[in-house]
Each structure stands twice: as structure tokens, then as C-alpha cells.
Coordinates of C-alpha atoms in Angstrom, one line a residue:
X189 CA 0.1 0.1 0.2
X190 CA 1.5 3.1 -0.9
X191 CA 1.7 6.0 1.4
X192 CA 1.6 9.3 0.8
X193 CA 1.8 12.2 3.2
X194 CA 3.0 16.2 2.9
X195 CA 4.8 18.5 5.0
X196 CA 3.5 22.1 4.3
X197 CA 3.3 25.3 6.1
X198 CA 7.3 25.2 6.9
X199 CA 10.6 26.2 5.8
X200 CA 12.1 23.1 4.4
X201 CA 16.4 23.4 4.5
X202 CA 16.7 20.7 1.0
X203 CA 20.5 21.3 1.0
X204 CA 23.2 23.4 2.8
X205 CA 26.2 23.5 -0.1
X206 CA 24.5 25.1 -2.3
X207 CA 21.9 26.6 -0.5
X208 CA 18.2 25.5 -1.3
X209 CA 15.6 26.0 0.3
X210 CA 11.6 25.5 0.0
X211 CA 8.7 25.6 1.8
X212 CA 7.0 22.3 1.4
X213 CA 7.7 18.5 0.8
X214 CA 5.9 15.2 -0.2
X215 CA 6.7 12.1 1.1
X216 CA 6.0 8.7 -1.0
X217 CA 6.5 5.3 1.3
X218 CA 9.7 6.0 2.3
X219 CA 11.6 8.9 0.5
X220 CA 10.9 12.5 -0.9
X221 CA 8.3 12.8 -3.8
X222 CA 8.3 16.1 -4.2
X223 CA 9.9 19.4 -2.6
X224 CA 8.7 22.8 -3.6
X225 CA 5.4 24.6 -3.5
X226 CA 2.7 23.9 -0.3
X227 CA -0.1 23.8 -2.6
X228 CA 1.4 21.9 -4.7
X229 CA 2.7 19.1 -2.1
X230 CA -1.5 19.5 0.0
X231 CA -2.9 18.8 -3.7
X232 CA -0.7 15.6 -4.5
X233 CA -1.4 14.2 -1.0
X234 CA -5.0 14.5 -1.3
X235 CA -4.7 13.8 -4.5
X236 CA -3.6 10.5 -3.4
X237 CA -5.4 9.7 -0.5
X238 CA -2.7 10.7 1.8
X239 CA -1.7 13.1 4.9
X240 CA -1.5 16.6 5.0
X241 CA 1.2 17.8 8.1
X242 CA 0.8 21.2 8.8
X243 CA 4.6 22.2 10.7
X244 CA 2.7 25.9 12.1
X245 CA 6.2 27.2 10.4
X246 CA 8.6 24.8 12.4
X247 CA 12.1 24.2 10.2
X248 CA 12.6 21.1 8.4
X249 CA 16.5 19.9 7.8
X250 CA 17.9 16.6 6.8
X251 CA 18.6 14.3 9.7
X252 CA 21.8 14.7 11.5
X253 CA 24.3 11.9 10.6
X254 CA 26.9 11.1 13.0
X255 CA 30.2 9.7 11.4
X256 CA 32.1 8.5 14.0
X257 CA 30.3 6.8 17.5
X258 CA 29.8 4.2 19.5
X259 CA 26.8 3.1 19.6
X260 CA 27.2 0.3 22.2
X261 CA 29.2 2.3 24.3
X262 CA 26.6 5.3 24.4
X263 CA 24.0 2.6 25.5
X264 CA 26.4 1.5 28.3
X265 CA 26.7 5.0 29.3
X266 CA 23.0 5.4 29.5
X267 CA 22.7 2.2 32.3
X268 CA 25.9 2.5 34.2
X269 CA 27.5 5.1 36.4
X270 CA 28.3 8.7 34.8
X271 CA 30.8 10.5 35.8
X272 CA 30.7 13.3 33.3
X273 CA 31.8 16.9 35.1
X274 CA 33.0 15.1 38.5
X275 CA 35.0 18.2 40.1
X276 CA 36.9 16.0 42.3
X277 CA 37.8 11.6 43.4
X278 CA 35.9 12.6 46.5
X279 CA 32.6 13.3 44.1
X280 CA 33.3 10.1 42.1
X281 CA 33.6 8.0 44.9
X282 CA 30.2 9.7 46.0
X283 CA 28.2 8.9 43.0
X284 CA 29.8 5.6 42.9
X285 CA 28.3 4.9 46.6
X286 CA 25.2 6.3 45.7
X287 CA 25.2 4.0 42.4
X288 CA 25.8 0.8 43.9
X289 CA 23.1 1.9 46.5
X290 CA 20.5 2.7 44.0
X291 CA 21.6 0.2 41.0
X292 CA 20.4 -3.3 40.2
X293 CA 22.4 -6.5 40.9
X294 CA 25.3 -6.7 38.5
X295 CA 28.9 -8.5 38.1
X296 CA 30.8 -5.6 37.2
X297 CA 30.3 -2.4 38.4
X298 CA 31.1 0.3 35.7
X299 CA 31.4 4.0 35.1
X300 CA 32.3 6.5 32.3
X301 CA 33.4 10.2 32.3
X302 CA 35.7 11.1 35.0
X303 CA 38.2 13.5 33.4
X304 CA 41.1 14.2 36.2
X305 CA 41.8 17.6 34.5
X306 CA 39.2 18.8 36.5
X307 CA 40.2 17.1 39.8
X308 CA 40.6 19.2 42.4
X309 CA 43.3 17.2 44.2
X310 CA 45.2 17.7 41.2
X311 CA 46.0 14.0 40.7
X312 CA 44.5 10.8 38.9
X313 CA 42.0 8.4 40.1
X314 CA 43.4 5.1 41.6
X315 CA 42.1 1.2 42.7
X316 CA 42.6 2.6 46.7
X317 CA 40.8 5.5 46.2
X318 CA 37.6 2.6 44.7
X319 CA 38.1 0.6 47.4
X320 CA 37.4 3.4 50.1
X321 CA 33.8 2.2 48.7
X322 CA 33.3 -1.1 47.7
X323 CA 35.9 -4.4 48.1
X324 CA 33.2 -6.5 47.4
X325 CA 32.2 -6.3 43.6
X326 CA 35.3 -5.5 40.2
X327 CA 34.7 -2.0 39.7
X328 CA 35.9 -0.5 36.2
X329 CA 35.3 3.5 35.8
X330 CA 36.7 4.8 32.3
X331 CA 37.7 8.2 31.6
X332 CA 35.7 10.6 29.8
X333 CA 38.0 9.4 26.5
X334 CA 37.6 6.1 26.8
X335 CA 41.2 4.9 26.6
X336 CA 42.2 5.2 29.7
X337 CA 40.3 3.5 33.0
X338 CA 40.3 2.5 36.7
X339 CA 40.0 -0.8 38.2
X340 CA 39.7 -1.8 42.1
X341 CA 41.7 -4.3 44.0
X342 CA 38.5 -6.7 43.1
X343 CA 38.9 -6.6 39.9
X344 CA 42.8 -6.5 40.0
X345 CA 41.5 -9.8 41.4
X346 CA 39.9 -10.8 38.5
X347 CA 42.5 -9.2 36.0
X348 CA 45.9 -11.0 37.2
X349 CA 43.8 -14.1 36.9
X350 CA 42.9 -13.9 33.4
X351 CA 45.8 -11.9 32.2
X352 CA 48.5 -13.1 34.4
X353 CA 52.5 -12.1 33.6
X354 CA 51.2 -9.2 30.7
X355 CA 50.1 -6.6 33.2
X356 CA 53.0 -4.0 33.1
X357 CA 53.3 -0.5 31.6
X358 CA 52.7 1.3 29.1
X359 CA 49.0 -0.6 29.5
X360 CA 48.9 -1.1 33.1
X361 CA 50.2 1.8 35.4
X362 CA 52.0 0.3 39.1
X363 CA 53.8 2.4 41.7
X364 CA 57.3 2.7 42.9
X365 CA 57.1 -0.5 44.3
X366 CA 55.8 -2.2 41.4
X367 CA 52.0 -2.5 42.2
X368 CA 49.1 -2.1 39.8
X369 CA 47.9 1.5 40.4
X370 CA 44.6 0.5 38.6
X371 CA 45.3 2.6 35.8
X372 CA 44.7 0.6 32.9
X373 CA 45.5 2.2 29.0
X374 CA 44.7 1.5 25.6
X375 CA 45.2 -2.0 24.8
X376 CA 45.4 -2.7 28.7
X377 CA 41.5 -1.2 28.5
X378 CA 40.4 -3.5 26.0
X379 CA 41.4 -6.5 27.2
X380 CA 39.8 -5.8 30.6
X381 CA 36.6 -4.8 28.8
X382 CA 36.5 -8.5 27.4
X383 CA 36.2 -9.4 31.3
X384 CA 33.3 -7.5 32.3
X385 CA 29.8 -9.3 31.6
X386 CA 26.5 -8.4 31.6
X387 CA 23.2 -10.5 32.1
X388 CA 21.0 -11.5 29.3
X389 CA 19.9 -9.0 27.0
X390 CA 21.2 -6.1 28.4
X391 CA 23.2 -5.7 24.9
X392 CA 20.0 -5.3 23.1
X393 CA 18.8 -2.9 26.0
X394 CA 21.7 -0.9 25.3
X395 CA 21.7 -0.4 22.0
X396 CA 17.9 0.0 21.6
X397 CA 18.1 2.9 24.4
X398 CA 21.3 4.2 22.5
X399 CA 18.9 4.3 18.9
X400 CA 16.1 5.9 20.7
X401 CA 18.6 8.6 22.4
X402 CA 20.0 9.7 19.3
X403 CA 16.9 10.2 17.5
X404 CA 16.0 12.3 20.7
X405 CA 18.6 15.0 19.0
X406 CA 18.1 14.3 15.7
X407 CA 20.7 12.2 14.4
X408 CA 19.5 9.4 11.8
X409 CA 22.0 7.9 10.6
X410 CA 25.4 6.6 12.5
X411 CA 28.8 5.5 11.7
X412 CA 29.8 2.6 14.2
X413 CA 33.5 3.4 14.8
X414 CA 34.4 -0.4 16.1
X415 CA 31.4 -3.0 16.1
X416 CA 32.5 -6.7 18.0
X417 CA 30.3 -9.8 16.3
X418 CA 28.5 -9.5 19.8
X419 CA 27.3 -6.1 19.1
X420 CA 26.9 -6.7 15.0
X421 CA 24.6 -9.6 16.3
X422 CA 22.1 -7.4 18.0
X423 CA 21.7 -5.4 16.1
X424 CA 20.9 -6.9 13.3
X425 CA 17.9 -8.7 15.9
X426 CA 17.1 -5.3 16.5
X427 CA 16.6 -4.9 12.8
X428 CA 14.1 -7.9 12.8
X429 CA 12.0 -6.7 15.6
X430 CA 11.7 -3.5 14.2
X431 CA 13.4 -1.8 16.6
X432 CA 16.7 -0.6 14.6
X433 CA 15.1 2.6 14.4
X434 CA 18.1 4.5 12.6
X435 CA 20.6 3.8 9.8
X436 CA 23.8 2.1 11.0
X437 CA 27.2 1.7 9.4
X438 CA 29.3 -0.4 10.8
X439 CA 33.1 -0.4 10.8
X440 CA 34.3 -3.8 12.1
X441 CA 37.4 -4.6 14.8
X442 CA 40.0 -4.9 13.4
X443 CA 40.5 -8.6 14.1
X444 CA 37.7 -9.5 11.8
X445 CA 39.6 -9.0 8.8
X446 CA 40.3 -12.4 7.7
X447 CA 36.8 -13.4 8.2
X448 CA 35.2 -10.3 5.8
X449 CA 38.1 -11.3 3.5
X450 CA 37.0 -14.9 3.7
X451 CA 33.4 -14.5 3.2
X452 CA 33.9 -12.0 0.0
X453 CA 32.2 -9.1 2.3
X454 CA 32.5 -5.8 1.0
X455 CA 31.9 -1.6 1.4
X456 CA 28.9 -1.6 1.5
X457 CA 27.2 -5.4 2.7
X458 CA 23.7 -5.3 4.0
X459 CA 20.8 -3.2 3.4
X460 CA 19.4 0.4 3.5
X461 CA 18.9 0.4 7.5
X462 CA 22.0 -1.9 8.7
X463 CA 25.4 -2.2 6.2
X464 CA 29.1 -3.0 6.9
X465 CA 31.5 -0.5 5.1
X466 CA 34.6 -1.7 6.7
X467 CA 37.0 -1.7 9.8
X468 CA 38.6 0.5 12.9
X469 CA 41.6 0.3 13.2
X470 CA 43.9 2.8 16.3
X471 CA 47.0 4.0 15.6
X472 CA 47.4 6.0 19.0
X473 CA 45.7 6.7 22.2
X474 CA 44.2 10.3 23.1
X475 CA 45.3 13.5 24.4
X476 CA 44.0 13.6 27.5
X477 CA 45.6 10.5 28.3
X478 CA 48.9 11.5 27.6
X479 CA 48.9 8.7 25.2
X480 CA 48.0 10.0 21.6
X481 CA 51.1 9.5 19.4
X482 CA 53.2 13.5 18.8
X483 CA 56.2 13.5 17.0
X484 CA 58.2 15.3 19.5
X485 CA 57.3 14.9 23.4
X486 CA 53.9 16.7 25.2
X487 CA 54.4 20.4 26.3
X488 CA 53.1 19.1 29.7
X489 CA 55.2 16.0 30.4
X490 CA 58.1 15.7 28.4
X491 CA 58.8 11.9 29.4
X492 CA 56.3 10.8 27.2
X493 CA 55.3 11.6 23.4
X494 CA 52.2 8.8 23.3
X495 CA 51.7 5.1 22.5
X496 CA 51.7 4.1 19.3
X497 CA 49.2 0.5 19.4
X498 CA 50.2 -0.8 16.6
X499 CA 53.8 -1.1 14.5
X500 CA 54.0 0.7 10.5
X501 CA 54.9 -2.6 9.1
X502 CA 51.5 -4.1 10.6
X503 CA 49.5 -0.8 9.8
X504 CA 50.4 -1.5 6.1
X505 CA 50.1 -4.7 6.0
X506 CA 46.6 -4.2 7.3
X507 CA 45.9 -1.3 4.4
X508 CA 46.9 -3.8 1.9
X509 CA 44.4 -6.3 2.8
X510 CA 41.6 -4.6 3.5
X511 CA 42.2 -2.4 0.5
X512 CA 42.6 -5.4 -1.6
X513 CA 39.6 -6.6 -0.1
X514 CA 37.3 -3.5 -0.8
X515 CA 37.0 -2.7 2.6
X516 CA 37.1 1.3 3.8
X517 CA 39.3 1.4 6.5
X518 CA 38.8 4.2 9.6
X519 CA 41.9 4.9 11.2
X520 CA 41.9 6.6 14.7
X521 CA 44.7 8.5 14.8
X522 CA 45.0 11.4 16.9
X523 CA 48.5 12.9 17.3
X524 CA 51.3 14.0 14.1
X525 CA 53.2 11.2 14.6
X526 CA 50.1 8.6 14.1
X527 CA 48.9 10.7 11.7
X528 CA 52.5 10.4 9.3
X529 CA 51.7 6.6 10.0
X530 CA 48.4 6.4 8.5
X531 CA 49.5 8.1 5.7
X532 CA 52.3 6.3 4.8
X533 CA 50.0 3.2 5.3
X534 CA 47.9 5.1 3.1
X535 CA 50.7 5.8 0.1
X536 CA 51.6 2.1 -0.1
X537 CA 47.8 1.7 -1.4
X538 CA 47.5 4.6 -3.9
X539 CA 44.0 4.4 -5.9
X540 CA 42.4 2.7 -3.0
X541 CA 42.5 5.9 -1.1
X542 CA 40.1 8.0 -3.1
X543 CA 38.2 5.2 -4.0
X544 CA 37.2 3.3 -1.0
X545 CA 37.3 6.7 0.9
X546 CA 39.8 5.7 3.8
X547 CA 39.2 7.6 6.5
X548 CA 41.8 9.3 9.5
X549 CA 39.6 9.5 12.4
X550 CA 39.8 12.5 14.3
X551 CA 43.7 13.7 13.3
X552 CA 43.6 16.4 16.8
X553 CA 47.2 17.6 16.2
X554 CA 47.9 17.6 12.1
X555 CA 50.6 20.1 10.7
X556 CA 50.2 22.2 8.0
X557 CA 52.1 19.7 5.1
X558 CA 50.1 16.4 6.5
X559 CA 47.0 18.2 5.2
X560 CA 48.5 18.9 2.3
X561 CA 49.3 15.2 1.9
X562 CA 46.4 13.7 3.1
X563 CA 44.5 15.8 0.2
X564 CA 46.5 14.2 -2.7
X565 CA 46.1 11.0 -1.2
X566 CA 42.4 11.5 -1.2
X567 CA 42.2 11.1 2.4
X568 CA 38.5 11.6 4.1
X569 CA 38.7 12.5 7.8
X570 CA 35.8 12.2 10.4
X571 CA 35.4 15.5 12.9
X572 CA 34.7 16.3 16.5
X573 CA 34.1 19.8 16.9
X574 CA 33.2 19.7 20.6
X575 CA 36.6 18.3 20.7
X576 CA 37.9 22.4 20.8
X577 CA 35.7 22.8 23.9
X578 CA 36.0 19.6 26.0
X579 CA 39.8 19.6 25.8
X580 CA 39.8 23.2 27.3
X581 CA 43.6 21.8 28.6
X582 CA 44.9 21.0 25.1
X583 CA 47.0 24.3 24.8
X584 CA 49.0 22.8 27.9
X585 CA 49.6 19.4 26.6
X586 CA 51.1 20.7 23.5
X587 CA 52.3 24.7 24.2
X588 CA 51.6 26.9 22.0
X589 CA 54.1 26.3 18.8
X590 CA 52.1 23.4 18.1
X591 CA 48.7 25.4 18.7
X592 CA 47.8 26.2 15.1
X593 CA 47.9 22.1 14.5
X594 CA 45.0 21.1 16.8
X595 CA 41.6 21.2 15.2
X596 CA 42.3 23.0 12.2
X597 CA 39.3 22.4 10.4
X598 CA 38.7 25.1 8.1
X599 CA 42.1 24.6 7.2
X600 CA 41.5 20.9 6.4
X601 CA 38.0 21.6 4.7
X602 CA 39.8 24.3 2.2
X603 CA 41.9 22.3 1.4
X604 CA 38.8 20.3 0.0
X605 CA 39.8 16.9 1.8
X606 CA 36.2 14.8 1.8
X607 CA 34.8 15.5 6.1
X608 CA 32.3 15.0 7.8
X609 CA 30.9 16.2 11.7
X610 CA 30.8 13.8 14.5
X611 CA 30.9 13.1 18.1
X612 CA 32.5 10.0 18.8
X613 CA 29.6 9.7 21.5
X614 CA 29.3 8.8 24.5
X615 CA 32.9 10.5 24.5
X616 CA 30.9 13.8 23.4
X617 CA 27.5 14.9 23.9
X618 CA 25.7 13.0 20.9
X619 CA 23.1 16.2 20.7
X620 CA 24.0 17.6 16.8
X621 CA 23.8 21.1 18.0
X622 CA 26.3 20.9 20.9
X623 CA 29.0 20.1 18.2
X624 CA 27.4 23.1 15.6
X625 CA 27.4 25.6 18.1
X626 CA 31.4 24.1 19.1
X627 CA 32.2 24.5 15.2
X628 CA 30.6 28.2 15.0
X629 CA 32.0 29.8 18.2
X630 CA 35.2 27.4 18.9
X631 CA 35.1 28.3 22.4
X632 CA 35.1 32.0 22.6
X633 CA 32.2 32.7 24.9
X634 CA 34.3 29.7 27.4
X635 CA 37.1 31.3 27.3
X636 CA 38.8 28.3 25.5
X637 CA 42.5 29.2 25.2
X638 CA 43.0 27.6 21.9
X639 CA 40.3 30.1 20.4
X640 CA 43.4 33.1 21.1
X641 CA 45.6 30.7 18.5
X642 CA 43.0 29.4 16.3
X643 CA 40.0 32.1 16.0
X644 CA 40.4 32.0 11.7
X645 CA 39.7 28.5 12.3
X646 CA 35.9 28.8 12.8
X647 CA 33.7 27.8 10.4
X648 CA 29.9 29.2 9.6
X649 CA 26.6 28.0 10.2
X650 CA 25.7 26.8 7.1
X651 CA 29.1 24.8 6.1
X652 CA 28.6 23.7 9.9
X653 CA 25.4 21.7 9.3
X654 CA 26.6 20.8 5.6
X655 CA 29.3 18.5 7.2
X656 CA 27.1 17.5 9.8
X657 CA 24.5 16.0 6.8
X658 CA 25.6 15.7 3.2
X659 CA 29.7 15.8 4.4
X660 CA 28.9 12.7 7.0
X661 CA 26.9 11.3 3.9
X662 CA 30.1 11.2 1.8
X663 CA 32.6 9.9 4.5
X664 CA 29.8 6.6 5.2
X665 CA 29.5 6.3 1.2
X666 CA 25.5 7.0 1.6
X667 CA 25.4 10.6 -0.3
X668 CA 23.0 8.9 -3.1
X669 CA 20.5 8.2 0.2
X670 CA 20.8 10.4 2.8
X671 CA 21.8 13.6 3.5
X672 CA 19.8 16.3 1.6
X673 CA 16.0 16.1 0.9
X674 CA 16.5 16.2 -3.0
X675 CA 14.2 14.0 -4.7
X676 CA 15.0 10.0 -5.0
X677 CA 16.4 10.7 -1.3
X678 CA 15.0 8.7 1.5
X679 CA 12.7 10.6 4.0
X680 CA 15.4 11.1 6.7
X681 CA 14.2 14.7 8.5
X682 CA 14.0 17.1 11.5
X683 CA 12.1 19.3 12.3
X684 CA 13.4 21.9 14.9
X685 CA 12.4 24.8 16.7
X686 CA 14.0 27.7 15.4
X687 CA 16.2 28.8 12.5
X688 CA 19.7 27.6 12.7
X689 CA 20.2 30.4 10.7
X690 CA 19.0 33.2 11.5
X691 CA 19.5 32.4 15.9
X692 CA 22.7 34.1 17.1
X693 CA 25.9 31.9 17.5
X694 CA 25.4 31.5 21.4
X695 CA 21.6 30.3 20.6
X696 CA 22.5 27.0 18.4
X697 CA 23.2 25.1 21.6
X698 CA 19.6 26.0 22.5
X699 CA 18.0 24.7 19.4
X700 CA 15.5 22.0 20.1
X701 CA 14.2 18.9 18.0
X702 CA 10.4 19.0 17.6
X703 CA 10.5 15.3 15.8
X704 CA 12.5 13.2 13.8
X705 CA 11.8 10.9 11.1
X706 CA 13.4 8.4 9.6
X707 CA 11.7 7.0 6.2
X708 CA 9.0 8.8 5.8
X709 CA 8.2 7.9 9.5
X710 CA 8.2 10.0 12.6
X711 CA 10.8 7.9 15.5
X712 CA 10.7 10.7 18.2
X713 CA 8.1 13.5 18.4
X714 CA 8.2 16.5 21.3
X715 CA 5.5 16.6 24.1
X716 CA 4.6 19.7 21.7
X717 CA 4.8 18.1 18.3
X718 CA 3.0 15.1 19.8
X719 CA 0.0 17.3 21.1
X720 CA 0.2 19.5 17.7
X721 CA -0.1 16.6 15.6
X722 CA -3.0 14.9 17.6
X723 CA -5.0 18.2 17.7
X724 CA -5.5 18.2 14.1

């Protein structure tokens, strides 16, 4: 049965570059059928026995596409202890104490979001801090960046039992007595996470909660950056139940590359709702944890330049194998030395880079010569503008000499690199308006020191919205399906309460999503919009 609906009495941003505006659109089944005049749109719906929806002057635009986020981690974050914004170790302990009292019984206690830069004590958490709250159950508290965690003594017992003699720096911190402090980094954290278990059905709940949370903020498509077999299986179950209400483009974990190759799975395998595009690879860590790999030592800790989580030889091998298998690469590289490694590996596979749209994830500290090289190779970059505000301490990390290399969004875009926006959620809030605000203001109103050294990297609103819609669609090989509201595209759109091109930049983060539509069906409506639709 054909379903027809026309949205009228609204301002429709069909695309942002070029800027195309209409005052109505008609949807037939799951795709945009007509964009233009309200009278004609209403006439089409009525002639076909469809529905005419009056949006009372609201703004309609393409749904946001988050090109790099972690759906499973976001769901976990929504269901576990939230430590974001904790101002001291004492506050972390108090939140943990309260969570243990109120939470349902689970084998492990997990939390995420702490940042030692905010702690009044001026130091990192340790296992002994957590022991003061509980010694009965294993506890894992993950830093906001997701690259470092701290465990208690009970968890250390579990880890020792399973991992044995491998517990040593740089992945497991020890004190001057040779004792594990509880701090686990990068590959060490990955191993600990494998030991964390949940009850039956919890992963499905985590993913469903994350999907609904994303829709609440107008995100209609996501690039899942790092996907295990368990998560992929759970996503397929959700899809079969009709609960995967966003589009997912998955990059599987690196260790699955041999299986993808043997099965002949190539970039784009799947259906419009769930596709496998390629694999995710790590080369370094994070600036917050000082594990991002820099070409020179950290300004605030000259004893380290970060950690390489893969050798150059192994990286080149993985890049060649994935390219020949027709799989897109999404390679995490935050420090400039890590970016050097990725560019060298990409230069080994020539035209595959451009045809498969091989990506660099983050590119947080990227030199101007690297921007040029990446452009020549045809590298795509997934950017996270909100890092500018969250990483308010970044100048202390890298020093003023390297400040122009930090998050140079405009330079990257002006160089012609295929780019898309994202949040790395739950590292940053999934709310796209927070990201757009950060791209446009660059921390000017928060007093972020980086703004003084790189205010020329601010973006205008139209550019930011373009790279959060069409730009991200390109990164995900999906620009023919989503990213604009042109005729023939999927009707993935959002209704918002004010015009982003007409508000003061300070107000961008206050824009509210009234409704989210995926494939022509409302998957989220605010109370305001629900009431309005019901009254007609």
C-alpha cells in the first residue's frame, strides 16, 4: 500500500551547499517525492488519499549524520554510572557509593566520564580510591575519552587471574613498589573490557536505548566506529524486531578482517538500514590520557610522546589487505606522529584511498604539510568539533608552538578533504547542536585558550550543517541515499523549533528537535509536536 504525506507550512532546508530552501515536501513511502510549493504538495497528498501535515511554521532539515560514534558504548553509558563533570575524586566516590546503593545487581560495576583535569586533588584516580567505596565487586571506571580506565582491587584480582604476566606498562600502570595502581590504558583497557560481563538481553537494551537517545537529538544515521560480532548480531536482532530505527553504517573491529576477507564481504554489504563498510583500526590513544602519539614530547610531560598501538609494518599490512578486499578503513590517529604512520600506509595503496574513501578518525593534531599530503592522497577525515570545548586544556598539553595544528577544521575543509562531523559519543554529547555550536564559536564564549591561537579556524553555520549532513553521508558512502532532502533521497529529516541560520551563534546549542523522521515515519516526536499533530 502506498503511503503519502505532505509537510506544509514549514521552511525546508533541502540542502546547505548549495543552499536550497522550499516551503513544503511530499513523501511517498520512505522517500522524498516532491520538494517545493505548499499548495502543490498538499494537492499531491490529497489526490493520492494521503495525509497533509501542517507544521505551523517550523523548520525542516535533513537529519544529522554522526559519522563516528559508539552506539554500544553510548547505550552502556546511559545505563551505568555517569561520572561526567565530577570535580573531585571525592565526588567520584560519592557518585559511586550512591550508584551501588540504587543500581540493580550486576557482576561488574561500570562507570564512565571522569576527567582528572577537573579534579580538585590534582591527581589521577587509583584502585585504592575505589576500594574505599567497595571491595566486594569488581569496578571499572572509564575516563571520558574511553582510552584509560581505573579498576579497584577486586577487579585487579580478576584481571590477574585472566591476564597473568602481561600486566605491565605502558598498558597497566605500576607505582614505585611495582604494585598495580589500577590505571589501565589502551590495549590494557581493551583486555579488561573483555572481562566485563552483563546479563542476558542487556546488550539489546543498551543498543535500543542508544538508538532512541540518538533520535531524540535528531540523529538519523550513524557511523559505528568499532563493532564486535556480538554488537553486529544484536543490531540484526533489533532490525528484525523493527527496533533499529536509525541507519547504521558499521566499521568492524580490526581482528575481524580475516573473516570479512574469507567471506567476500565488501564495503556496502547489507541493506539500507544496516550496512558493513569496513574496519576500524587504532594507531594511538588520546590527548587527555597523553597516549596520543606526537612527533615531539608533550609540553606538560616531556617524558612521553604517547603510545603507538600498532607498528608501522603491521599497519601497512592491514591497509593493503583491507584495500584489496574492497573494505573502507577508518583509522584512529590523534597525534601528528600517528597521522604520519597512516599517511605512509595509505600512500602504499594508491587509488584505493580515494575510491574506498579511506578515513582518518579525529586528526586532532595535524600539521599543515600533513593536510596537503592527505588532500593529495584523497583521504577522508571524520572531525569532532566539540573536542575544542571539552579539551580546554589542550594548549598545556601540546604548547603554543603546536597550537595551529590542533583541530584546524577550516584548513582541512579548505584543502578539499572529504570531511564529516561526528561526536565520538559517548565521549562527547550526541546532541548535534552542541557540536555545531562548537564548530561555529570554537570555545570563544568558554574562554578556551585554543581560540586565541586558532580563531581563524571557526566555521559558519551553513558550512557546519553541510558537513553534519551531506559531508558525513559522503564519509559513509551514503550521499545517494541521505544527507539532503532532494527528490529520491530517503525521507530522513528533523523538525526544529527555530532557524539555525537566523539565531545568534550563542543560541545554536539551545535549538530543540521537535520531531525526527526516518524513512518517512516519525521515530521521535516531542510532547509539543505530538500534541500539535494530535489536535489536527
